[in-house]
XYZ file of C-alpha atoms in Angstrom:
712
model
C 0.063 0.059 0.098
C 1.309 3.477 -0.856
C 2.262 6.285 1.111
C -0.078 8.326 -0.269
C -2.659 5.907 -0.119
C -1.856 5.634 4.069
C -1.621 9.479 4.255
C -5.104 9.742 2.946
C -6.476 7.026 5.230
C -5.094 8.837 8.211
C -6.544 12.193 7.208
C -9.904 10.243 6.923
C -9.243 8.496 10.166
C -8.645 11.885 12.151
C -11.074 13.920 11.020
C -13.512 15.362 13.916
C -16.472 12.849 12.470
C -15.459 9.379 11.761
C -16.499 7.926 8.034
C -19.135 5.864 8.961
C -20.936 8.979 10.567
C -20.508 10.928 7.523
C -21.634 8.208 5.262
C -24.852 8.085 7.574
C -25.508 11.478 7.797
C -25.161 11.458 11.698
C -25.694 14.674 13.848
C -22.021 16.072 13.861
C -20.700 15.363 17.316
C -17.538 14.244 18.029
C -16.890 10.425 18.092
C -14.897 7.946 20.280
C -12.353 6.857 17.952
C -11.335 4.552 20.398
C -14.251 2.243 19.628
C -14.446 2.845 15.618
C -11.979 4.962 13.562
C -12.415 4.839 9.911
C -9.497 2.899 8.896
C -6.476 0.598 9.993
C -3.249 0.501 8.380
C -1.633 -2.486 10.427
C -4.009 -5.065 9.260
C -2.731 -5.505 5.675
C 0.219 -4.451 3.905
C -1.712 -3.883 0.422
C -5.314 -2.293 1.425
C -6.515 -0.046 3.687
C -9.645 -0.951 5.503
C -12.480 -0.008 7.595
C -12.279 -1.432 11.333
C -15.478 -3.342 10.793
C -14.377 -4.930 7.667
C -10.987 -6.761 8.395
C -11.217 -10.258 9.970
C -8.886 -9.219 12.803
C -9.920 -7.484 15.934
C -8.801 -3.936 15.967
C -8.762 -0.746 17.828
C -7.404 2.789 17.274
C -6.745 5.218 19.666
C -6.651 8.750 17.888
C -7.700 12.471 18.179
C -9.057 14.048 21.146
C -9.564 10.674 22.928
C -5.877 9.834 22.335
C -5.074 13.331 24.112
C -7.494 12.063 26.962
C -6.186 8.767 27.464
C -2.584 9.734 27.169
C 0.040 8.815 29.634
C 3.770 8.185 30.476
C 2.537 4.264 30.567
C 1.532 2.716 27.290
C -0.259 0.004 29.131
C -2.235 2.594 31.093
C -3.342 4.208 28.195
C -4.518 1.340 26.229
C -6.215 -0.642 29.303
C -9.640 0.692 28.396
C -10.025 -1.189 25.275
C -11.571 -4.621 25.326
C -9.074 -7.609 25.699
C -6.413 -5.227 26.946
C -4.682 -4.749 30.462
C -2.445 -3.313 32.284
C 0.697 -4.586 33.772
C 1.682 -2.000 36.131
C 4.715 -0.866 38.478
C 3.229 2.516 39.641
C 2.264 5.546 37.630
C 5.824 5.201 35.296
C 5.761 1.873 34.049
C 3.096 -0.334 32.288
C 3.256 -3.045 29.676
C 0.327 -3.964 27.277
C -1.329 -7.134 28.175
C -3.021 -8.534 25.091
C -5.500 -11.598 25.499
C -3.349 -12.662 28.510
C -0.202 -12.119 26.671
C 2.761 -9.505 27.045
C 6.335 -9.147 27.095
C 8.068 -10.948 24.130
C 4.841 -12.442 22.895
C 3.140 -8.940 22.212
C 4.946 -7.052 19.774
C 5.445 -3.620 20.132
C 5.804 -1.435 16.762
C 7.125 2.041 15.599
C 5.687 3.027 12.653
C 4.997 -0.845 11.527
C 8.916 -1.241 11.945
C 10.401 -3.485 14.984
C 11.471 -2.647 18.308
C 13.583 -3.831 21.108
C 13.244 -2.726 24.972
C 14.482 -6.079 26.229
C 10.869 -7.147 26.969
C 11.742 -10.335 29.216
C 11.193 -8.110 32.397
C 8.072 -7.862 34.291
C 8.464 -4.366 34.835
C 10.323 -3.476 31.511
C 8.301 -0.955 29.680
C 7.987 -0.235 26.085
C 10.578 2.679 25.453
C 8.290 5.038 23.623
C 6.376 8.285 24.387
C 2.801 7.956 23.235
C 2.342 11.930 22.878
C 4.852 11.419 19.889
C 2.476 9.341 17.991
C -0.342 10.460 16.124
C -2.455 7.030 16.437
C -1.821 3.696 17.963
C -3.395 0.382 16.285
C -3.905 -2.318 18.727
C -4.708 -5.970 17.063
C -5.749 -8.616 19.175
C -4.732 -12.286 18.103
C -1.531 -13.439 16.445
C -0.044 -11.485 13.693
C 3.145 -13.990 13.253
C 2.623 -13.738 9.419
C 2.954 -10.435 8.872
C 5.308 -9.053 12.267
C 7.214 -12.070 13.023
C 7.983 -14.475 15.962
C 7.015 -11.935 18.516
C 3.519 -11.237 17.486
C 1.623 -14.193 19.107
C -1.034 -12.180 21.162
C -0.565 -9.862 18.903
C 0.703 -6.145 18.108
C 0.569 -2.541 19.414
C 1.639 -0.235 16.405
C 2.592 3.456 17.653
C 2.345 5.288 14.656
C 3.839 9.219 14.143
C 2.099 11.707 11.725
C 2.621 11.461 8.282
C 5.284 13.621 6.912
C 3.079 17.069 6.031
C 3.728 17.296 1.987
C 2.597 20.512 0.745
C 1.710 21.935 4.171
C 2.508 25.218 5.939
C 4.185 25.600 9.375
C 2.308 24.148 11.655
C 2.530 22.446 15.516
C 0.906 21.797 18.721
C 2.195 22.893 22.302
C 1.261 20.476 25.087
C 1.123 20.653 29.055
C -0.093 18.089 31.424
C -0.341 17.856 35.280
C -1.230 15.199 37.655
C -1.794 15.523 41.255
C -1.457 12.187 42.694
C 2.363 12.181 41.820
C 2.703 15.986 41.077
C 3.607 14.608 37.457
C 4.112 17.170 34.868
C 4.566 16.827 31.397
C 5.426 19.548 28.370
C 5.719 18.562 24.856
C 5.611 20.301 21.184
C 5.565 19.231 17.838
C 6.084 20.865 14.400
C 5.901 20.170 10.704
C 6.268 21.801 7.519
C 6.541 20.731 3.804
C 6.730 21.695 0.138
C 5.420 19.305 -2.791
C 8.406 17.429 -2.886
C 9.785 17.360 0.769
C 8.593 17.232 4.228
C 9.918 17.796 7.904
C 8.585 17.203 11.209
C 9.867 16.931 14.901
C 8.439 16.513 18.325
C 9.857 16.621 21.851
C 8.470 15.799 25.161
C 9.196 15.650 28.815
C 7.448 14.152 31.793
C 8.661 13.966 35.159
C 6.940 12.639 38.529
C 7.412 12.766 42.315
C 6.423 9.499 44.290
C 2.778 8.245 43.877
C 0.084 8.275 46.455
C -1.987 5.364 47.776
C -4.708 5.653 50.069
C -3.985 5.785 54.007
C -5.100 2.764 54.859
C -4.083 0.502 57.947
C -0.671 -1.353 57.551
C 0.781 -4.844 58.197
C 2.474 -5.134 61.382
C 4.498 -8.150 60.213
C 3.185 -10.164 63.066
C 0.104 -11.292 61.879
C 0.134 -14.587 59.525
C -0.698 -14.044 56.096
C -1.714 -10.440 56.526
C -2.632 -8.934 53.312
C -2.343 -5.307 54.190
C 0.404 -3.539 52.567
C 3.586 -1.933 54.056
C 3.431 1.606 52.310
C 0.612 3.755 52.298
C 0.618 7.206 51.518
C 3.532 8.597 49.625
C 5.254 5.317 48.436
C 9.189 5.659 48.213
C 11.410 5.437 45.276
C 8.620 5.552 42.713
C 9.732 9.035 41.017
C 11.020 9.155 37.372
C 12.114 11.538 34.790
C 11.294 11.030 30.886
C 12.613 12.824 27.689
C 11.833 11.920 24.221
C 12.629 13.521 20.755
C 11.856 12.870 17.273
C 12.673 13.907 13.952
C 11.378 12.997 10.418
C 12.344 13.957 6.692
C 10.948 12.990 3.502
C 11.127 13.186 -0.246
C 8.265 12.118 -2.546
C 8.593 12.252 -6.674
C 6.415 10.123 -9.201
C 8.813 7.298 -8.854
C 8.072 7.181 -5.008
C 8.978 8.376 -1.843
C 11.792 7.978 1.081
C 11.291 8.737 4.558
C 13.936 9.052 7.196
C 13.025 9.057 11.003
C 15.150 8.993 14.348
C 13.436 8.785 17.913
C 15.177 9.002 21.099
C 13.689 8.191 24.606
C 15.613 8.626 27.718
C 14.512 7.756 30.940
C 15.592 7.638 35.055
C 13.677 5.495 36.811
C 13.506 4.474 40.751
C 11.550 1.181 41.665
C 10.587 -0.015 45.238
C 11.755 -2.610 46.841
C 12.073 -4.137 50.497
C 15.013 -5.588 52.567
C 14.631 -8.360 55.229
C 13.464 -5.627 57.734
C 10.803 -4.482 55.366
C 12.438 -1.198 55.154
C 12.069 0.275 51.541
C 15.085 -0.422 49.299
C 15.419 1.586 46.190
C 16.351 -0.006 42.838
C 17.306 2.970 40.162
C 17.707 2.534 36.137
C 18.826 4.673 33.522
C 17.543 3.821 29.743
C 18.121 5.091 26.553
C 16.515 3.703 23.386
C 17.627 5.352 19.896
C 16.017 4.178 17.063
C 16.678 5.059 13.256
C 14.123 3.717 10.553
C 14.688 4.393 6.773
C 11.359 3.505 4.473
C 11.535 3.789 0.629
C 8.844 2.831 -1.740
C 9.444 2.292 -5.258
C 6.582 2.549 -7.857
C 7.399 0.189 -10.933
C 5.077 -0.590 -14.038
C 1.946 -2.407 -13.852
C 1.247 -1.389 -10.261
C 4.149 -3.403 -9.027
C 5.634 -1.732 -5.703
C 9.217 -2.276 -3.913
C 9.264 -1.386 -0.235
C 12.625 -1.772 1.101
C 13.072 -0.512 4.993
C 15.909 -0.904 7.861
C 15.678 0.127 11.471
C 18.951 0.578 13.752
C 17.886 0.308 17.524
C 20.471 0.815 20.148
C 19.102 0.034 23.522
C 21.125 0.719 26.772
C 20.150 -0.219 30.183
C 22.102 0.508 33.435
C 20.634 -0.802 36.842
C 21.599 -0.489 40.393
C 20.457 -3.232 43.111
C 20.094 -1.086 46.059
C 20.701 2.838 45.020
C 18.405 5.359 43.610
C 19.077 6.361 39.991
C 20.296 9.717 41.411
C 23.230 8.207 43.177
C 23.648 4.960 41.484
C 26.783 6.002 39.516
C 28.350 5.244 42.501
C 28.482 1.547 41.678
C 29.540 2.021 38.207
C 31.697 -0.679 36.815
C 31.340 -2.948 39.677
C 29.838 -6.283 39.610
C 26.761 -4.703 41.532
C 26.160 -2.733 38.604
C 24.034 -3.782 35.466
C 25.131 -2.242 32.143
C 23.795 -3.964 29.278
C 23.875 -2.387 25.609
C 21.729 -4.088 22.569
C 22.337 -3.064 19.215
C 19.860 -4.478 16.590
C 19.471 -4.305 12.715
C 16.227 -5.031 10.861
C 15.993 -5.442 7.474
C 12.841 -6.216 4.997
C 12.373 -5.945 1.316
C 9.011 -6.624 0.384
C 7.392 -6.760 -2.927
C 3.570 -5.495 -3.316
C 2.020 -6.828 -6.565
C -0.775 -6.158 -8.576
C -4.180 -8.244 -8.519
C -3.509 -11.539 -9.831
C -6.751 -13.254 -10.263
C -9.015 -12.542 -7.254
C -5.675 -11.889 -5.184
C -3.416 -8.875 -4.057
C -0.714 -9.534 -1.913
C 3.076 -8.839 -0.753
C 5.898 -11.322 -0.758
C 8.835 -10.216 2.002
C 12.082 -10.922 3.260
C 12.817 -10.221 7.128
C 16.517 -10.255 8.624
C 17.307 -9.277 12.053
C 20.728 -9.358 13.683
C 20.630 -8.382 17.837
C 23.952 -7.805 19.484
C 23.721 -7.861 23.470
C 27.000 -7.065 25.120
C 26.946 -7.282 29.035
C 29.399 -4.575 29.905
C 29.123 -5.006 33.955
C 27.123 -6.824 36.284
C 25.300 -10.219 35.956
C 21.503 -11.080 34.914
C 21.917 -11.970 31.407
C 25.089 -12.879 29.049
C 26.577 -11.353 26.147
C 25.092 -12.901 23.220
C 23.859 -12.883 19.433
C 20.292 -13.423 18.016
C 20.140 -14.227 14.334
C 16.472 -14.225 12.470
C 15.635 -14.618 8.878
C 12.008 -15.310 7.107
C 10.030 -15.006 4.198
C 6.480 -14.677 4.168
C 3.751 -14.434 1.746
C 0.216 -12.288 2.361
C -2.620 -12.258 0.067
C -6.076 -10.749 0.193
C -9.408 -10.776 -1.799
C -12.457 -9.284 -2.045
C -15.700 -11.423 -3.331
C -19.025 -9.385 -2.667
C -19.671 -9.412 0.823
C -16.647 -11.435 1.514
C -12.914 -10.211 2.460
C -10.166 -13.052 2.780
C -6.733 -12.649 4.006
C -4.306 -15.374 3.716
C -0.783 -15.657 4.696
C 2.289 -18.099 5.374
C 5.504 -17.569 6.795
C 8.992 -19.423 7.173
C 11.185 -18.019 10.430
C 14.739 -19.422 11.000
C 16.331 -18.206 14.283
C 19.790 -18.893 16.270
C 21.065 -17.976 19.580
C 24.259 -18.063 20.532
C 26.569 -16.920 23.640
C 29.953 -16.792 24.060
C 31.951 -18.597 26.776
C 34.231 -16.326 27.305
C 34.757 -12.910 28.937
C 31.784 -11.517 31.281
C 29.993 -14.535 30.178
C 32.696 -16.991 32.485
C 30.384 -16.396 35.562
C 27.346 -18.104 33.682
C 29.636 -20.859 32.534
C 30.820 -21.183 35.968
C 27.397 -21.099 37.589
C 26.233 -24.131 35.285
C 23.908 -21.638 33.519
C 25.154 -22.762 29.955
C 28.069 -24.625 28.505
C 29.702 -25.633 25.151
C 27.310 -28.005 24.839
C 24.184 -25.582 24.512
C 25.202 -22.469 24.137
C 23.990 -22.095 20.770
C 20.433 -22.783 19.654
C 18.705 -23.027 16.373
C 15.015 -22.806 15.697
C 12.988 -23.027 12.475
C 9.123 -23.498 11.945
C 6.360 -22.738 9.193
C 3.557 -20.753 10.030
C 0.344 -19.533 8.435
C -2.917 -17.698 8.866
C -6.530 -17.407 7.426
C -8.893 -14.822 7.838
C -12.543 -13.634 6.487
C -15.416 -11.374 7.253
C -18.640 -11.813 5.768
C -20.677 -8.929 5.525
C -24.522 -10.861 6.358
C -26.187 -7.187 5.301
C -25.874 -3.569 5.702
C -25.505 -3.738 9.686
C -24.184 -7.332 10.604
C -20.543 -8.632 10.079
C -19.389 -12.091 10.818
C -15.408 -12.533 11.042
C -13.331 -15.295 11.987
C -9.636 -16.215 12.015
C -7.306 -19.404 12.032
C -3.521 -18.832 12.652
C -0.638 -20.565 13.900
C 2.372 -18.434 16.004
C 5.753 -19.133 16.787
C 8.245 -17.777 19.344
C 11.830 -19.059 19.989
C 12.972 -18.473 23.351
C 14.970 -15.287 24.074
C 18.741 -14.756 25.145
C 16.982 -14.195 28.917
C 14.969 -17.189 28.685
C 17.683 -19.195 27.672
C 20.586 -17.943 29.577
C 19.838 -15.753 32.379
C 21.796 -16.329 35.883
C 21.790 -12.962 38.276
C 19.985 -10.866 40.449
C 17.190 -8.706 38.897
C 17.291 -5.602 40.867
C 13.888 -4.563 39.395
C 11.767 -7.107 40.431
C 13.935 -8.127 43.739
C 14.484 -11.868 42.277
C 17.162 -13.843 41.233
C 16.490 -15.450 37.707
C 17.809 -18.215 36.264
C 17.481 -19.302 32.467
C 17.213 -22.796 31.015
C 18.955 -23.389 27.926
C 17.009 -26.648 26.862
C 13.887 -24.324 26.141
C 12.040 -25.330 23.172
C 10.335 -22.805 20.862
C 6.502 -21.855 21.375
C 4.040 -22.566 18.949
C 0.541 -21.505 18.988
C -2.850 -22.434 17.414
C -5.290 -19.713 17.561
C -8.850 -19.556 16.561
C -11.444 -16.348 17.238
C -15.209 -15.981 16.030
C -16.387 -12.401 15.787
C -19.830 -11.035 15.354
C -20.162 -7.117 14.904
C -22.954 -5.096 14.527
C -23.098 -1.322 13.023
C -25.856 1.161 12.609
C -25.950 4.931 12.463
C -25.994 4.864 16.281
C -24.871 1.844 17.443
C -21.715 -0.271 16.871
C -21.093 -3.538 18.830
C -18.391 -6.236 18.698
C -18.710 -9.962 20.573
C -15.721 -12.371 20.353
C -15.106 -16.002 21.486
C -11.345 -16.817 21.236
C -8.860 -20.102 22.135
C -5.189 -19.812 21.958
C -3.370 -23.221 22.621
C 0.524 -22.927 23.321
C 2.786 -25.595 23.042
C 6.078 -25.204 25.234
C 4.473 -22.199 26.798
C 7.470 -20.407 28.618
C 7.258 -18.472 32.182
C 9.481 -17.876 35.232
C 8.464 -20.330 37.877
C 8.858 -19.486 41.735
C 11.391 -22.444 42.714
C 10.610 -21.935 46.425
C 14.403 -21.348 46.837
C 15.876 -17.965 48.183
C 19.059 -16.375 47.224
C 21.037 -13.509 49.763
C 21.221 -10.606 47.401
C 24.037 -8.304 47.033
C 22.354 -6.055 49.644
C 22.185 -9.189 51.857
C 18.549 -9.761 51.732
C 16.867 -13.055 50.728
C 14.762 -13.104 47.677
C 13.225 -15.420 45.435
C 14.784 -17.702 42.488
C 12.822 -17.880 39.811
C 13.499 -20.359 36.629
C 12.380 -20.442 33.016
C 9.929 -23.309 32.782
C 7.572 -24.704 30.114
C 4.461 -26.032 29.810
C 1.167 -26.424 27.376
C -1.246 -24.271 28.253
C -4.656 -22.787 26.677
C -6.176 -19.372 26.906
C -10.116 -18.952 26.232
C -11.565 -15.654 26.311
C -14.976 -13.434 25.254
C -14.620 -9.916 24.629
C -17.636 -7.576 23.976
C -18.188 -4.157 23.377
C -20.665 -1.875 22.724
C -21.033 2.014 21.773
C -24.569 3.697 21.731
C -25.487 6.999 20.625
C -29.044 7.549 22.343
C -29.584 11.128 21.308
C -27.577 14.167 20.020
C -26.530 14.576 23.542
C -26.154 11.358 25.321
C -24.139 8.186 24.438
C -22.446 5.695 26.326
C -19.852 2.979 26.089
C -19.584 -0.690 27.159
C -16.413 -3.034 27.692
C -16.410 -6.637 28.718
C -13.522 -9.446 29.186
C -13.595 -12.679 30.384
C -10.650 -14.545 30.158
C -8.968 -18.295 31.344
C -5.557 -19.098 31.149
C -4.718 -22.741 32.224
C -1.624 -25.061 32.147
C -2.877 -28.032 30.835
C -0.052 -30.377 31.887
C -0.226 -29.465 35.585
C -4.089 -28.750 35.958
C -3.499 -25.097 37.099
C -3.929 -21.433 36.188
C -1.514 -19.609 34.156
C 0.394 -16.819 35.800
C -0.281 -13.293 35.353
C -3.299 -13.914 33.425
C -5.647 -10.709 33.722
C -8.729 -10.797 35.966
C -12.214 -10.443 34.383
C -13.576 -7.255 34.032
C -16.327 -4.795 32.794
C -15.716 -1.160 32.057
C -18.844 1.252 31.450
C -19.090 4.914 30.260
C -21.544 7.540 30.140
C -20.925 10.468 27.793
C -23.044 13.995 28.015
C -22.116 16.298 24.851
C -24.146 19.479 25.352
C -24.275 22.262 22.551
C -21.526 24.944 22.284
C -21.504 27.464 25.196
C -19.387 30.713 25.502
C -16.747 29.799 23.031
C -16.679 26.117 24.550
C -17.173 23.938 21.428
C -17.086 19.864 21.100
C -17.607 19.646 24.997
C -17.814 16.076 26.530
C -18.683 15.197 29.876
C -17.445 11.372 30.932
C -18.892 9.102 33.752
C -16.613 6.214 33.910
C -16.722 2.526 35.888
C -14.195 -0.004 36.122
C -15.215 -3.350 37.731
C -12.408 -6.092 38.240
C -13.054 -9.362 39.557
C -11.307 -11.244 42.171
C -8.153 -13.487 41.082
C -6.038 -16.102 42.628
C -2.309 -16.657 42.068
C -1.276 -19.624 40.283
C 0.995 -21.045 43.173
C 4.385 -21.149 42.784
C 4.025 -20.741 38.995
C 3.171 -16.969 39.931
C 5.537 -14.220 40.202
C 5.162 -12.390 43.376
C 3.331 -15.660 44.864
C 5.427 -15.684 47.993
C 3.273 -12.896 49.273
C 0.262 -14.728 49.635
C 2.229 -16.682 52.554
C 3.821 -13.178 53.981
C 2.613 -11.348 57.054
C 2.188 -8.532 54.526
C 1.043 -7.983 50.824
C -0.788 -10.269 48.637
C -0.197 -12.343 45.351
C -3.987 -12.958 44.762
C -6.276 -9.893 44.713
C -9.886 -9.259 45.553
C -12.602 -7.807 43.237
C -12.887 -3.636 43.164
C -14.719 -0.863 41.688
C -13.543 2.474 40.843
C -15.159 5.322 39.316
C -13.497 8.231 37.154
C -14.808 11.503 35.836
C -13.595 13.469 32.704
C -14.120 16.351 30.703
C -13.256 17.365 27.129
C -13.697 20.975 25.373
C -12.019 23.009 22.571
C -11.889 26.601 22.295
C -10.771 28.540 18.969
C -8.310 31.530 19.469
C -8.317 33.380 16.348
C -6.815 31.019 14.033
C -5.433 28.580 16.880
C -7.312 25.778 18.782
C -6.878 25.131 22.245
C -8.188 21.590 23.159
C -8.590 20.795 27.118
C -9.228 17.863 29.023
C -9.567 17.418 32.927
C -10.273 14.185 34.661
C -10.334 12.486 38.328
C -9.354 9.243 38.328
C -10.323 6.979 41.533
C -12.966 9.503 42.526
C -13.651 7.754 45.948
C -9.811 7.381 46.646
C -10.676 3.485 46.937
C -8.058 1.393 48.382
C -7.360 -1.691 45.853
C -5.126 -3.857 44.486
C -5.135 -5.061 40.843
C -3.832 -8.339 39.940
C -1.354 -7.385 37.313
C -0.031 -4.526 39.474
C 3.668 -5.673 40.687
C 3.807 -3.540 43.626
C 1.248 -5.633 45.384
C 3.216 -7.394 47.594
C 3.784 -4.026 49.735
C 1.562 -1.327 48.123
C -1.775 -0.380 47.007
C -3.045 1.010 43.315
C -2.542 4.768 42.938
C -5.101 6.726 44.857
C -7.187 10.012 43.429
C -5.644 11.750 40.623
C -6.757 15.290 39.376
C -5.298 15.670 36.040
C -5.235 18.523 33.598
C -4.055 18.526 29.786
C -4.052 21.329 27.281
C -3.181 21.323 23.693
C -2.681 24.135 21.488
C -2.301 24.088 17.938
C -0.693 26.587 15.628
């Protein structure tokens, strides 16, 4: 699909009224684009499609709804979507969990291209700033054919704005404040273009103090299995500082187009831990991610298109076990200081062919080389990953039918040298000359189809296989992981994960309502997880921490997702999102670890007429109900807290209320967008099952948030 077509698609999707509303002559009220945006650019490489049309289950966050949801945490920003949850560590770190999968099973894309943020860590967050994106697309379910092995559970595509060819200078200034952690954000975007040349840039900074939780009673440490927290009120060592910037340039002619982008993301973070005396213990981190992308489209005769692309990623992680980031430089260069550098190069060559018979499609070749260097510390060794793949994607339209079919062959090798800093892993017996090099290969495929039953109803179904080779960390880790206070051990004998997914979706769309109901099952052979061995290790700070080791089982995840958006009249509308999910270890007849709890989200909107210069006003009342969830025994990270005299691993059901307001003000030629919200209105004390701080504190308390965006 050409860049010009994508640009047109995005301009349609980003309008104040969706293409659906325009077609059906709806009253021109702002449309909630998180439910229904006009097009998706992630579900097919050869066509843009309406979201209701494609077989895959897709949500897009864009426009004013993106502004209202924006956060420094990508997981928090997306958790309102059906089938998406947030694996959190306070306000700074949040990983999207898609249908019970996260980390190396959900691929985070930047402009459709691969990223690498060392996703193996429970608290390792995607190295992106959502503010710098124009839109974010989430596809639930395996996308391995198009996006490779790390897309078993789905993808999250963080998409920057199209380059502004032929546009005069324009931009945006942004500001945000959150009362709970005294978090401030400042940002700006700017772009300008001629007919053949365009440039754009963006910058954002976000800094925060410690977050706060409700002042409930605390555990005394004298009552067996007391589930009360250790820390309430101001939670220490949870502050952070983030800075992100990007720049993009492009050139286009009749022969095609070329675009070059660079993005840098910097973060200083503190994480809270505890020592043997239940006192607060800091774990500081300094992260830097540099990403350079080059994309070319070359139009040939007879509608053939050649699409080469290249991405270089440099991801640096420095971490301390017992010092905050403000003073962690004291330990730099010592065995106590983790200094890990990842360099990755991804090359893709795709050939889009014109319609042949009924099908139009793309043949592609993917190459990826990753070098991980352990410069000091332990945890995970120096190693190399090499991936090679070829794929074919085809698409056909038959009256009411849309059919998508694909096939892919992947080959991957992982190798860790036995010398240098890796000798410590060899001496521990983590790996040796017999298992320090592993090779994996597999064929995968997908078949999806949607059928338009009539003007309102659509039925969609997907069958797909997925594949994921074990990561360097899962194979060869061996050391203390300060961010989660655990000693983690790899398993060099792991097999590759393979999955078989089926889903069936019924969709209904009228001028006033949109509904999606989806059932799915994803069976995974050789499912990799970190098991709590029951042993403890003395940490470098002299405290006992649990030992966890990579293990495998066969698993199945079943789920049901339901969403409904209804416009009652010109002023009133509502959203409903429901998720039921169950993950089972079918070999050991128990639950899978880190499965989201069942949940329901309801929102009621009131959109009054314009008043005193305020346009597109929207008042929101929201309710989030989450069911109780039990930890999966020793298979569950943080499971030890169910047996300690403080904290918890299993969690109770809870309900949280939220309020929101949005409006726009026209100032001469500028538009000022405003948003205000109150999260956790009643300052409810609760613990979410995917909160990785649940062993010693609560989820965040009441937060007042203010946002402003000035377009110029």
